[in-house]
Amino acid sequence: MIKWSLIACCLAQLLPQLVALDNGLALTPPMGWLAWERYVCETDCNKYPNECIDQGLFESMAEQLVADGYAQLGYQYVNIDDCWSKREREPTTGQLSPDPARFPSMRALADKIHSLGLKLGIYGDCGTRTCQNFPGQLESNENLTGNHFESDAQTFAEWQIDSFKFDGCYMNANKASQLCPPMGVALNKTGRAMLFSCSWPAYENDLHLPTNWTLVEERCNLWRAFGDIEDSWQSVLETIDWFVRKQDIILAHHGPGHWFDADQLVIGDFGLSRDQERAHMAIWCVWASPLYMSNDLRKINKESSRLLRNKWLIEVNQDPMGIFGLMVLQAGQLQVFAKPVGPLRNSCPSYAIVYLDRRTLGNGKFVSFPLIKIIERLHAKLSALPKWASWYSDCLQDNSTVFNVNDLFNDNSKIGQLKLNGQLELRVDPSGAQMVKLTRL
Ligand code: GLA
């Protein structure tokens, strides 16, 4: 006799595999360029011919990514955000179409981006309208009746799109975890691998609703969980503070294929000092956050450009273990962040360490912490996860362990060597950061 309970149990086990995002993408944090923070919803191409959301903007940024060597370092995605479509769907077919004056051919844009070896991303919304009042993927906020998930996914696949950001304005946040994940399934069903970037956790966060992180991790390649970054140090700090408050949760759900997205890099824009830009880059890299620049690559100053192309920082960001770097120590205005990275020696990791100085007064200062304290705190927190737990017992014992210390902002130059029982002293500027790599010998 067939045991129905047995079948039900096996089906239940199979089901997540059928719907889970299994697109093999984003094994390291995705990198690229995204229009939103810098170009917002500028659609007046007469007044702002080189700064409006149109095909030319994305083509010129793509060309710049290649010409200036960003692409080679991993900046691969060129992402359209809001304001690309017509105000309404096609009346007879319900199809989404790009604004014809600004995007004469989405397919031609994708072909151009691909011919440069890059990937094209596009934007939609798990509500009835996007944040800037363009059509969303839903017709109702209560249920999936009349949704456009499959037909829009098909349209994107036909245009050869590689990444899709699913925003959450005009969305019912109380029902987000039922209404939004099926869009990922629709994307998968097209057979074209498209990165799925989810925003509903940020909208749940806004309303103080709980987020089902296991679901998000299973269904999304990356996701926003906090508000929009803007071009100011205050905004960067607010983002840092939210991520630090949530770091235990983040650590547990962040890794290859699925990433918390701290939002765009605003390096090379108007609002940050040179030191603040370094701090911003250092923290996004130690977190293994996706790195999407939002700036004008045609006009960016040399120093910001060099910072964005710092291969030593990028290497930390792209470390294959994909561990979220943690804030492990705080003394006054100074915060210490640490992240295990390769190379491993006897199965024990090396480390990237950031000293973030939040003072807004005074001169650069030498700051010193016992290395063992930094590493011990880091491993104590990591031991919450079975995967990294053995490091606590195996990697802290031998005081004679030696590390090479390299200055990542200074072309990886070697500062010296440090034993596990030594002091890590670095000079940090107000609202600035230092970042070093400790390679286990
Ligand atoms: C929201 C998102 C932003 C951007 C805008 C577009 O605010 O969080 O990243 O996509 O919408 O309107």
PDB file of N, CA, C and O in Angstrom, residues 165 245 325 427:
ATOM      1  N   LYS A 165      16.488  43.720 -10.784  1.00  0.00           N
ATOM      2  CA  LYS A 165      16.260  44.238  -9.424  1.00  0.00           C
ATOM      3  C   LYS A 165      14.763  44.383  -9.221  1.00  0.00           C
ATOM      4  O   LYS A 165      14.078  45.036 -10.010  1.00  0.00           O
ATOM      5  N   ARG A 245      24.473  46.677  13.595  1.00  0.00           N
ATOM      6  CA  ARG A 245      23.418  46.209  14.521  1.00  0.00           C
ATOM      7  C   ARG A 245      22.902  44.828  14.135  1.00  0.00           C
ATOM      8  O   ARG A 245      22.559  44.033  14.983  1.00  0.00           O
ATOM      9  N   GLY A 325      32.364  40.402   6.981  1.00  0.00           N
ATOM     10  CA  GLY A 325      33.298  40.916   7.982  1.00  0.00           C
ATOM     11  C   GLY A 325      32.540  41.539   9.150  1.00  0.00           C
ATOM     12  O   GLY A 325      31.539  42.219   8.959  1.00  0.00           O
ATOM     13  N   ARG A 427      47.887  54.143  11.889  1.00  0.00           N
ATOM     14  CA  ARG A 427      47.540  55.558  12.029  1.00  0.00           C
ATOM     15  C   ARG A 427      46.293  55.850  11.193  1.00  0.00           C
ATOM     16  O   ARG A 427      46.253  55.560   9.998  1.00  0.00           O
TER      17      ARG A 427
END
